[in-house]
PDB file of C-alpha atoms and ligand atoms in Angstrom:
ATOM      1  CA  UNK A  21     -13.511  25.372  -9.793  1.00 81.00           C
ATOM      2  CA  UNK A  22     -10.118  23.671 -11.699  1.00 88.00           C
ATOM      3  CA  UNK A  23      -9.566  22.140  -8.233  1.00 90.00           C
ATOM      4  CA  UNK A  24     -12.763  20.396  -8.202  1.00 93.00           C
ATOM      5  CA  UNK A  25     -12.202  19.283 -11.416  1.00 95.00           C
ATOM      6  CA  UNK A  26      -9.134  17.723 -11.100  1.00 95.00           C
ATOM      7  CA  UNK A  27     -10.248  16.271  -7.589  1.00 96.00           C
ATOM      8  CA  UNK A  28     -13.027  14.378  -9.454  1.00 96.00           C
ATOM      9  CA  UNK A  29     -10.969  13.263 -12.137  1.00 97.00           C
ATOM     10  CA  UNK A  30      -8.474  11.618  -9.201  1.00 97.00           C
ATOM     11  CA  UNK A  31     -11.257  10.232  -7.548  1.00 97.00           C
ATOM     12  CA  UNK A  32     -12.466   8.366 -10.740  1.00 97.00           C
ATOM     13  CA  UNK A  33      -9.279   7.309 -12.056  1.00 97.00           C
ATOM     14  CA  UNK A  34      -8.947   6.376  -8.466  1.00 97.00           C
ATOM     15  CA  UNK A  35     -11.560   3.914  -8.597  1.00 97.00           C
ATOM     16  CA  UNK A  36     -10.998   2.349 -11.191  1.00 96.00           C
ATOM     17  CA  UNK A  37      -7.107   1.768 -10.208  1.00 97.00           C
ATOM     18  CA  UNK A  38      -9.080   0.357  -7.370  1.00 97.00           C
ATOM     19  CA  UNK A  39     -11.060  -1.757  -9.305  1.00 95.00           C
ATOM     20  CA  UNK A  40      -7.328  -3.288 -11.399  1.00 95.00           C
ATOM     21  CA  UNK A  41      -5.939  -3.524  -7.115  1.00 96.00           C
ATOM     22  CA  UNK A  42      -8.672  -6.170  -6.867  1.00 95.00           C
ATOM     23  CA  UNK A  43      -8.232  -7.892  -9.564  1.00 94.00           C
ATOM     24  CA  UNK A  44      -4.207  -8.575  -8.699  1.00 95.00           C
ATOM     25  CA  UNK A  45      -5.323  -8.930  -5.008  1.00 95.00           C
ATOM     26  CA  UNK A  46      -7.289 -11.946  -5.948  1.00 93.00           C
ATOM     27  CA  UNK A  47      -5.503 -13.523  -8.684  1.00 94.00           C
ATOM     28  CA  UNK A  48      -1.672 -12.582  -8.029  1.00 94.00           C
ATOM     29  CA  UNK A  49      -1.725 -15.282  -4.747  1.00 93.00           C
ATOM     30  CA  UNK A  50      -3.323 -17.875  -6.778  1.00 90.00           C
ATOM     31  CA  UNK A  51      -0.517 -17.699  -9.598  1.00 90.00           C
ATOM     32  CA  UNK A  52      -3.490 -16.134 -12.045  1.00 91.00           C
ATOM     33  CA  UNK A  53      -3.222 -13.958 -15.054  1.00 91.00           C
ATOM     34  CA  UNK A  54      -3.989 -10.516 -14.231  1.00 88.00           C
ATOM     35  CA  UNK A  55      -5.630  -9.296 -17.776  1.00 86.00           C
ATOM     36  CA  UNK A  56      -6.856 -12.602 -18.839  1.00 85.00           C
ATOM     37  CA  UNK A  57      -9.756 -13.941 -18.713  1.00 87.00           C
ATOM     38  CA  UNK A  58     -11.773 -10.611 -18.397  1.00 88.00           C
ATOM     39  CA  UNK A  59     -14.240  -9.925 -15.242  1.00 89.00           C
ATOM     40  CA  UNK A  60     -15.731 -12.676 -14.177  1.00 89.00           C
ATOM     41  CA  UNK A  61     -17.878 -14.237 -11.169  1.00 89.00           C
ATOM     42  CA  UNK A  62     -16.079 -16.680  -9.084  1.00 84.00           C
ATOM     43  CA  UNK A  63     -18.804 -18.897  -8.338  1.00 88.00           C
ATOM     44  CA  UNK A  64     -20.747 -18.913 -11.926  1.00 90.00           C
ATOM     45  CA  UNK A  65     -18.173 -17.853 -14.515  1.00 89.00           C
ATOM     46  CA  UNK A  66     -20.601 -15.241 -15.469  1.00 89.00           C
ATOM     47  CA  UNK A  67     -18.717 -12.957 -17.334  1.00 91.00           C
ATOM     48  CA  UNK A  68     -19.619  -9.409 -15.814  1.00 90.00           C
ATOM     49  CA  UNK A  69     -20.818  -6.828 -18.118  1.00 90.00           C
ATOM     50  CA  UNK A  70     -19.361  -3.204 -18.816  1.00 89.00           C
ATOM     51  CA  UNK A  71     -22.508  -1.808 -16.883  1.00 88.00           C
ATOM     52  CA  UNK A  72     -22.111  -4.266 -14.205  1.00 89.00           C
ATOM     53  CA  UNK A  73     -18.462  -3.422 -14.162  1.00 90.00           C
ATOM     54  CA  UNK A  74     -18.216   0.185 -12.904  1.00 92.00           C
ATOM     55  CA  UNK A  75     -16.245   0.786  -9.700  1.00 93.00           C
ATOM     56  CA  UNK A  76     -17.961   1.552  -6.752  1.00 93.00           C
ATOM     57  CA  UNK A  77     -21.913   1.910  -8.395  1.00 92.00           C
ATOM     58  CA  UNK A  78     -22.253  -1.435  -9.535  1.00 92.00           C
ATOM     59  CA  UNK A  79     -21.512  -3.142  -6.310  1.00 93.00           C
ATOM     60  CA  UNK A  80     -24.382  -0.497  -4.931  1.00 93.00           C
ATOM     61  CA  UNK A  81     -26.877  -1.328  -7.777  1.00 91.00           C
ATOM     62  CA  UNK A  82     -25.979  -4.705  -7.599  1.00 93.00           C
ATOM     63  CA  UNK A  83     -26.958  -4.644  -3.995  1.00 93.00           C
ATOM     64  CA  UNK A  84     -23.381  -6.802  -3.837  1.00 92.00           C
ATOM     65  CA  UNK A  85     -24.682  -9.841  -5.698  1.00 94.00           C
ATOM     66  CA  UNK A  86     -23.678 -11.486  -8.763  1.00 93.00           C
ATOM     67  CA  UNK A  87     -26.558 -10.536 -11.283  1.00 92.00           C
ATOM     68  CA  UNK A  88     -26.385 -14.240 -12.943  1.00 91.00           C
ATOM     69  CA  UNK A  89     -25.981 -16.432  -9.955  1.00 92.00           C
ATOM     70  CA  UNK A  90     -26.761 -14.207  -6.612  1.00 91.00           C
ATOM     71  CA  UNK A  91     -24.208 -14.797  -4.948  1.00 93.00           C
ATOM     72  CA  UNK A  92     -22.457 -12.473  -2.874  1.00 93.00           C
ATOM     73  CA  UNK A  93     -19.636 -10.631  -4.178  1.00 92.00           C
ATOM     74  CA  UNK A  94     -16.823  -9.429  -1.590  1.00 92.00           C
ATOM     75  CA  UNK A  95     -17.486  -6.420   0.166  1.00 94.00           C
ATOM     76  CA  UNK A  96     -13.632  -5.534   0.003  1.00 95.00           C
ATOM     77  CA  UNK A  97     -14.117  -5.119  -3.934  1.00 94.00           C
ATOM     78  CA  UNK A  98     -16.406  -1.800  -2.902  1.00 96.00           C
ATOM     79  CA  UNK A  99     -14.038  -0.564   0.057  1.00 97.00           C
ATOM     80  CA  UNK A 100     -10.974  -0.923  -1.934  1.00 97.00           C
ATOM     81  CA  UNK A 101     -12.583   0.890  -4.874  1.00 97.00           C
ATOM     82  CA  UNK A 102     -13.813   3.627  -2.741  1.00 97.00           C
ATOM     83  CA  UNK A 103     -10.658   3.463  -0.352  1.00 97.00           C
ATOM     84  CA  UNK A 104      -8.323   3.962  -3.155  1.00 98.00           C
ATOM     85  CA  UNK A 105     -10.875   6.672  -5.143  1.00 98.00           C
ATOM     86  CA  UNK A 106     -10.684   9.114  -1.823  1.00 98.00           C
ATOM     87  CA  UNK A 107      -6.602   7.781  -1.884  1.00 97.00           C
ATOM     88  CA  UNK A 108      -6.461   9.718  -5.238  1.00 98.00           C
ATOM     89  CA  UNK A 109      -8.278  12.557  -4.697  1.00 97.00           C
ATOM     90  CA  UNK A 110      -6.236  12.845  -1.647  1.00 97.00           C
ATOM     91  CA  UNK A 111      -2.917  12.783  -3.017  1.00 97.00           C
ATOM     92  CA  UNK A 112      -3.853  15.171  -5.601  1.00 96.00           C
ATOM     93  CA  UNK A 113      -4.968  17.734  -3.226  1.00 95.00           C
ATOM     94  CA  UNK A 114      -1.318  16.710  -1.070  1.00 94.00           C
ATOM     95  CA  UNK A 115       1.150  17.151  -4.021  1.00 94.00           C
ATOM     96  CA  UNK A 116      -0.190  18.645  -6.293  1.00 93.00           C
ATOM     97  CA  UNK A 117       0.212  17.474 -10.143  1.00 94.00           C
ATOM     98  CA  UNK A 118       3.895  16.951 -10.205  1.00 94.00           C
ATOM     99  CA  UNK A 119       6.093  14.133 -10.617  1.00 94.00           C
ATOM    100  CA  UNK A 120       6.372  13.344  -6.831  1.00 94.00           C
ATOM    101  CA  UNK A 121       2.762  13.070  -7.394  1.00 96.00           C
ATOM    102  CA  UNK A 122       3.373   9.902 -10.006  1.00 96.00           C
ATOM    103  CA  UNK A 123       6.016   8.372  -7.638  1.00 96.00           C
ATOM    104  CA  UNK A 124       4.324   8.503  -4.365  1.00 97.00           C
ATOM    105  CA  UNK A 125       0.272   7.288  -6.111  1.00 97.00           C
ATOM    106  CA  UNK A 126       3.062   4.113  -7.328  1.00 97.00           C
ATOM    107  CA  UNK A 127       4.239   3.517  -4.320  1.00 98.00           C
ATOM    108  CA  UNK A 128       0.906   3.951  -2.431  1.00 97.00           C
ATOM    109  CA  UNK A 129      -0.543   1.483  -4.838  1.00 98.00           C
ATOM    110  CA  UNK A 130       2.475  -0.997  -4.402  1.00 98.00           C
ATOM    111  CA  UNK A 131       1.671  -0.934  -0.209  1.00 98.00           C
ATOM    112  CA  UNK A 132      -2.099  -1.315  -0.553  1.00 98.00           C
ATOM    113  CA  UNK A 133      -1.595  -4.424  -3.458  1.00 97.00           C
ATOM    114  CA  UNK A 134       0.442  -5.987  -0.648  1.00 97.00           C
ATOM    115  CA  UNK A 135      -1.864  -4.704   2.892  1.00 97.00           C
ATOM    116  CA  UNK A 136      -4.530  -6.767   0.951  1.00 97.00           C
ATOM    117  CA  UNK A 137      -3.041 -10.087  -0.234  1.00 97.00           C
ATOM    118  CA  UNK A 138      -0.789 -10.287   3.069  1.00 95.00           C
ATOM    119  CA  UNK A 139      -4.408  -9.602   4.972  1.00 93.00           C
ATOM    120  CA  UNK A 140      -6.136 -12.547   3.199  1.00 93.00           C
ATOM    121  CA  UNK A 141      -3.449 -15.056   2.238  1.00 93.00           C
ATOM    122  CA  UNK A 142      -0.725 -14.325   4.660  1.00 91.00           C
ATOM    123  CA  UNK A 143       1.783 -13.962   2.083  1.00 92.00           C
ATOM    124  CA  UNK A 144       3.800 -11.018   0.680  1.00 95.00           C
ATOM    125  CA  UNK A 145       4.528 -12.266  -2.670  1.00 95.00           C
ATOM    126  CA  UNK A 146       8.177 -11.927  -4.520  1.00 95.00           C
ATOM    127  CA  UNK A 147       6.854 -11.085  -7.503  1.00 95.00           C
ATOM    128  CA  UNK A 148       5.589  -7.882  -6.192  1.00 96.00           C
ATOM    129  CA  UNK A 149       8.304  -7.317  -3.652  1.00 97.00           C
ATOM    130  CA  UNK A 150      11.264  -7.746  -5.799  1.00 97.00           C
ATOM    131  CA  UNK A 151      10.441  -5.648  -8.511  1.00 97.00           C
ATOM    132  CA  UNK A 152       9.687  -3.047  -5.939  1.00 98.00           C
ATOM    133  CA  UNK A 153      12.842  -3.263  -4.747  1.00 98.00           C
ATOM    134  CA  UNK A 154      14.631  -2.924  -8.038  1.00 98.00           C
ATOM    135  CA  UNK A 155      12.256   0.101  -9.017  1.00 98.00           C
ATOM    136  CA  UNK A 156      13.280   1.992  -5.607  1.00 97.00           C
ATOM    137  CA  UNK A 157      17.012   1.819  -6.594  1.00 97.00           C
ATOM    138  CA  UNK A 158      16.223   3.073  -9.843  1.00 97.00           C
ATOM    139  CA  UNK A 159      14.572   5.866  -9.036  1.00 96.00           C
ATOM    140  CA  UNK A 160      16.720   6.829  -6.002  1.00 96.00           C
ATOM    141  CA  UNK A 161      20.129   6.051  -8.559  1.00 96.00           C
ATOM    142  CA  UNK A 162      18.142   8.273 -10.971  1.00 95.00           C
ATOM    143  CA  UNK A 163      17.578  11.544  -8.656  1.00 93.00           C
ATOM    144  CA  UNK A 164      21.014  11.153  -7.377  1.00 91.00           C
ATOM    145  CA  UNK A 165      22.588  11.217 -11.055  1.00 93.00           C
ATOM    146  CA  UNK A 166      20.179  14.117 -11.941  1.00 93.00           C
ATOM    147  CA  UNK A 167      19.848  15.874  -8.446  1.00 88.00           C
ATOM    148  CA  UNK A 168      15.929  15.862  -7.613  1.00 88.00           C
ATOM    149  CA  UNK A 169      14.729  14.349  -4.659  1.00 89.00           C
ATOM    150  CA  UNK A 170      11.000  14.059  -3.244  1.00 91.00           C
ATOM    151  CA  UNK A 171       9.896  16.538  -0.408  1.00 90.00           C
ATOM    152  CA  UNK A 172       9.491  13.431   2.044  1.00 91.00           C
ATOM    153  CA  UNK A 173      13.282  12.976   2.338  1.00 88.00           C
ATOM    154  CA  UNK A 174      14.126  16.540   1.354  1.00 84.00           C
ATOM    155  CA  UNK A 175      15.753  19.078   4.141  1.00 81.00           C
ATOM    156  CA  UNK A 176      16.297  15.540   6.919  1.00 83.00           C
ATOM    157  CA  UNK A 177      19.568  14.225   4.952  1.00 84.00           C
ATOM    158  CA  UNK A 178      22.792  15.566   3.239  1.00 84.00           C
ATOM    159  CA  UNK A 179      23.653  12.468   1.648  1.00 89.00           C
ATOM    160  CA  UNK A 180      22.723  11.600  -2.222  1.00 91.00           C
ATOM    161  CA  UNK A 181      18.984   9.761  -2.066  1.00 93.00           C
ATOM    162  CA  UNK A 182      20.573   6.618  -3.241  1.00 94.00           C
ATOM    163  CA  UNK A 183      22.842   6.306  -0.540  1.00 95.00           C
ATOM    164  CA  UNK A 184      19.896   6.826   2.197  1.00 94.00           C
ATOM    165  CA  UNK A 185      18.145   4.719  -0.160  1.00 96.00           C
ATOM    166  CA  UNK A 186      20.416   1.660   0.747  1.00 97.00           C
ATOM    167  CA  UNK A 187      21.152   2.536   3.802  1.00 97.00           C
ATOM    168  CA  UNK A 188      17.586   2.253   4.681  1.00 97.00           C
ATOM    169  CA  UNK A 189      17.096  -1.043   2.958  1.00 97.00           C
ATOM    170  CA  UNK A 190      19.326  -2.278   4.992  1.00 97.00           C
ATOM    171  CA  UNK A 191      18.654  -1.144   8.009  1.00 97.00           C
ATOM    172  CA  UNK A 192      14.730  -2.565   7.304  1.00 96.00           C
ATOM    173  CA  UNK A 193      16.124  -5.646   6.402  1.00 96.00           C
ATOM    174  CA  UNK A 194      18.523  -5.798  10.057  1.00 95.00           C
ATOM    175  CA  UNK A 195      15.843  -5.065  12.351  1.00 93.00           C
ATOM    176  CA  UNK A 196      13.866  -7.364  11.643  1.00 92.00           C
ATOM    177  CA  UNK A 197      15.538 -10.228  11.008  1.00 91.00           C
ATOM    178  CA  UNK A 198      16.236 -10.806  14.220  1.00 85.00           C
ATOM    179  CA  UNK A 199      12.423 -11.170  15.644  1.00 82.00           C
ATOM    180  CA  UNK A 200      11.583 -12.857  12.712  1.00 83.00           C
ATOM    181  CA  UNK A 201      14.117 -15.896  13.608  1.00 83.00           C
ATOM    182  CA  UNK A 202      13.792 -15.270  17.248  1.00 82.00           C
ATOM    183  CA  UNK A 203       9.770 -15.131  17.209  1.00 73.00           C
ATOM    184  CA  UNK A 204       8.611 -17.568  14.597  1.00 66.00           C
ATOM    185  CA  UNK A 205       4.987 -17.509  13.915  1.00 62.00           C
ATOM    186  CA  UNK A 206       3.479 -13.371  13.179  1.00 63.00           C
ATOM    187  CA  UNK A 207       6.724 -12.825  11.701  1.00 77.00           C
ATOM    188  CA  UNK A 208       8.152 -14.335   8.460  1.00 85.00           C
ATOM    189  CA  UNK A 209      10.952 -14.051   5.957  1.00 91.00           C
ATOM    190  CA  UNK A 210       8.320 -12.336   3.652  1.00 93.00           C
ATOM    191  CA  UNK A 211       8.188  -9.520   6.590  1.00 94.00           C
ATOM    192  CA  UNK A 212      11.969  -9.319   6.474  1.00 96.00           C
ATOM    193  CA  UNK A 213      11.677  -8.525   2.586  1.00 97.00           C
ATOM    194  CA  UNK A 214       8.772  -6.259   3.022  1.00 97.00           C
ATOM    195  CA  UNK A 215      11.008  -4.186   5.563  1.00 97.00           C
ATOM    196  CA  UNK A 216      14.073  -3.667   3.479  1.00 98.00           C
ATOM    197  CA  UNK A 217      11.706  -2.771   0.545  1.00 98.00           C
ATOM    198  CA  UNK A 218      10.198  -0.218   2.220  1.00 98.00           C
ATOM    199  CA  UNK A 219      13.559   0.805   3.596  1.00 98.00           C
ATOM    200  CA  UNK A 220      14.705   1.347   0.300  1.00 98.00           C
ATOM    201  CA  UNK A 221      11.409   3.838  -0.571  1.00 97.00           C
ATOM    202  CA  UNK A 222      11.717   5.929   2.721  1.00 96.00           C
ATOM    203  CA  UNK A 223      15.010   6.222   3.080  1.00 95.00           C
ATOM    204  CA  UNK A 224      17.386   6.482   6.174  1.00 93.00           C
ATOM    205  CA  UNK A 225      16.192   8.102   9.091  1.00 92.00           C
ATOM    206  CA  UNK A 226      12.586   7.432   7.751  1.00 95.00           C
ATOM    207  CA  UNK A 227      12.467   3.721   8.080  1.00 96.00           C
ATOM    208  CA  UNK A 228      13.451   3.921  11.485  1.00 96.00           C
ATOM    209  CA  UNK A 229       9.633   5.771  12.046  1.00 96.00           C
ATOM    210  CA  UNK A 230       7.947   3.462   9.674  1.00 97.00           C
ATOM    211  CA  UNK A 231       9.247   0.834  11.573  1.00 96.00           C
ATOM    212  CA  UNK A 232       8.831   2.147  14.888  1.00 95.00           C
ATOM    213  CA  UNK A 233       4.744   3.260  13.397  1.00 96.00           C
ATOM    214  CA  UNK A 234       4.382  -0.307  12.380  1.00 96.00           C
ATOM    215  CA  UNK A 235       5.849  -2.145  15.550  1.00 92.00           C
ATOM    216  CA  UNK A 236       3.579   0.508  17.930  1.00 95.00           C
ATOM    217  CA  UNK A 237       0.540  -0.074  15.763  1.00 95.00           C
ATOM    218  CA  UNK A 238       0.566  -4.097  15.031  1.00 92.00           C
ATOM    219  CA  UNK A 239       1.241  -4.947  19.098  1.00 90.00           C
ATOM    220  CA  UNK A 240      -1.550  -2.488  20.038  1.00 94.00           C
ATOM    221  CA  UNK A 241      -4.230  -4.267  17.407  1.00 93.00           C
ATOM    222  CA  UNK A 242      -2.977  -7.969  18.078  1.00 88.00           C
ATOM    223  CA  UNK A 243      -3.260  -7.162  21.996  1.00 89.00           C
ATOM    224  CA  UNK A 244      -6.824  -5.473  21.684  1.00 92.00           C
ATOM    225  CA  UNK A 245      -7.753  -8.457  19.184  1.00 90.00           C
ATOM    226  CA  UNK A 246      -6.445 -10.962  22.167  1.00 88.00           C
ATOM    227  CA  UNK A 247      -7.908  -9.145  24.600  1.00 90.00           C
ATOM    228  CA  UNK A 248     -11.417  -9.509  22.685  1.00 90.00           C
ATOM    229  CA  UNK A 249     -10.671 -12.800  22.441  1.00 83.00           C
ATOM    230  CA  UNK A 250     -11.404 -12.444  18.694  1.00 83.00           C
ATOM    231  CA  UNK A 251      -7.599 -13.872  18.029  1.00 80.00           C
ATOM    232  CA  UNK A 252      -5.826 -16.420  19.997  1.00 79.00           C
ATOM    233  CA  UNK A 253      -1.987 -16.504  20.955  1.00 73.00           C
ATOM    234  CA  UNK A 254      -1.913 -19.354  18.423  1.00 73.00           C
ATOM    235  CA  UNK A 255      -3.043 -17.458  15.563  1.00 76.00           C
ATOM    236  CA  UNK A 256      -0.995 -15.721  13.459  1.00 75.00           C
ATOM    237  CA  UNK A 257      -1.681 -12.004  12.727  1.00 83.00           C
ATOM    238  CA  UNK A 258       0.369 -11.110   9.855  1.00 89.00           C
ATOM    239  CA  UNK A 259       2.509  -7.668  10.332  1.00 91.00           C
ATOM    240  CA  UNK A 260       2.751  -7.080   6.505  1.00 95.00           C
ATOM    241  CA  UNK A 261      -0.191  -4.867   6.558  1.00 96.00           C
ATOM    242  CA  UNK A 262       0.987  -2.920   9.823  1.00 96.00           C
ATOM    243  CA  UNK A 263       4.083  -2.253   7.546  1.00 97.00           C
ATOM    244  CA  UNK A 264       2.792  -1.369   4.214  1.00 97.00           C
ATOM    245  CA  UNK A 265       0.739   1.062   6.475  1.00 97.00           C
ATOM    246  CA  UNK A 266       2.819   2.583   8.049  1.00 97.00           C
ATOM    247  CA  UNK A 267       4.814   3.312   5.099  1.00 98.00           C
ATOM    248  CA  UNK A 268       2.317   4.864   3.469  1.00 97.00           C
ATOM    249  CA  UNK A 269       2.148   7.701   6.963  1.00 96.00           C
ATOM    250  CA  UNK A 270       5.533   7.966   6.384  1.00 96.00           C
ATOM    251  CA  UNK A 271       5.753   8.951   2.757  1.00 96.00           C
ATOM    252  CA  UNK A 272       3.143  11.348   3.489  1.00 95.00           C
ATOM    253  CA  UNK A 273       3.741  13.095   7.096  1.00 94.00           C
ATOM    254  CA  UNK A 274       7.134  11.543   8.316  1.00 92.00           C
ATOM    255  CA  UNK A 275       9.027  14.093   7.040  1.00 89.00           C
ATOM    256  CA  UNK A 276       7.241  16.790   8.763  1.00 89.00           C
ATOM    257  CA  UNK A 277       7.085  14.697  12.144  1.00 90.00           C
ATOM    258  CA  UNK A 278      10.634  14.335  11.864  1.00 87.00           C
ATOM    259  CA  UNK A 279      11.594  18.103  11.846  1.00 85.00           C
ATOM    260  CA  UNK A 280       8.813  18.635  14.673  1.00 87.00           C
ATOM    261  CA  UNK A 281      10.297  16.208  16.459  1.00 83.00           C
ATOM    262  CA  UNK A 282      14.210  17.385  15.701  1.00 79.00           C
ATOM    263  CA  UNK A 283      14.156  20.880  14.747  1.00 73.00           C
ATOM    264  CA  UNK A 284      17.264  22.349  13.671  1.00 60.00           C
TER     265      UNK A 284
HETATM  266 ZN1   ZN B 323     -22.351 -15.602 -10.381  1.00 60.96          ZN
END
């Protein structure tokens, strides 16, 4: 019965995290405030209610159209809100409440803020990137001062978190700079940043599999999308969201794939 309760309470929170993801998605890339001004429609200025304002249900009473002007409001605003509500719950049921729990729902959030705005604007912007990076450090510098270390990295390493930490930035940051100045076009010096970020979140050996998930994953959708004809070879399929993905499977099963894979 507690379970249920808590799994609710994760899925609401949930959606309304969902709800603030939107709001950075769409105003971060255009160099917007992200508190001010408060919810508004982008084709009328309406300013949107507190009833009209609830994730997930308003978009449904709504019927997805601005109540003032009609027009349509994004359908990604309900997916993202429902996406990250069932994200929630699901992490809750995965870790329980602990303070893994806090770390990994921050760094899920981080790789969904950037699958989104790299999706739409094909950019991965520094201002999220950056301070990701500097956040990583701290927390790996922190558990290796105090000793605590998050299950996904426990039991596949010896070495103090920070050092895999680092090691796994750079590794991220090695393998693909070389396709990104080799193969100009899908990849970019924003992908580059994006892969020594996460590097420095999974860890060494992890970012090798988030890499390798990411690489597998992105060629397979960009050849079915060709092969559809729905892309052409001139367009540009960004591999940002391939890698926030991926990193996301990572934090969650990599660990166990990696002592299926390599028992000792
Ligand atoms: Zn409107």
């Amino acid at each position: 019965m507690i379970v249920i309760f808590w799994l609710a309470l994760f899925f609401l929170v949930g959606a309304a995290v969902g709800s603030f993801i939107n709001v950075i998605a769409d105003r971060l890339p255009a160099g917007k405030s992200i508190v001010s001004p408060p919810s508004h429609c982008s084709e009328c200025q309406h300013k949107i209610s507190a009833m009209d304002n609830i994730p997930i249900f308003s978009y449904l009473w709504l019927r997805g159209k601005c109540r003032s002007c009609g027009t349509t409001i994004p359908i990604r605003l309900f997916w993202v809100e429902l996406g990250t509500a069932a994200l929630f719950a699901f992490l809750y049921w995965h870790y329980g409440l602990s303070w893994e729990l806090a770390l990994i729902t921050f760094y899920c959030c981080m790789f969904v803020i950037l699958l989104l705005i790299d999706l739409e604007h094909n950019i991965l912007p520094n201002k999220i990137v950056y301070p990701g990076m500097i956040i990583a450090l701290l927390i790996s510098g922190l558990g290796a001062i105090f000793g605590f270390e998050p299950s996904y990295i426990a039991g596949i390493s010896d070495r103090l978190w920070i050092v895999d930490s680092v090691i796994g930035g750079g590794i991220g940051f090695v393998l693909l700079l070389l396709p990104a100045i080799l193969y100009q076009g899908g990849m970019g010096w924003g992908d580059v940043k994006l892969a020594a970020l996460i590097g420095l979140v999974t860890g060494f050996p992890l970012v090798l599999l988030t890499m390798f998930l990411a690489i597998v994953s992105g060629g397979l959708i960009a050849g079915i999308l060709l092969l559809l004809k729905l892309k052409s070879r001139k367009d540009a399929i960004p591999f940002g969201p391939f890698l926030s993905l991926a990193a996301i499977i990572t934090l969650f099963w990599g660990n166990d794939f990696l002592n299926w894979l390599i028992p000792f």
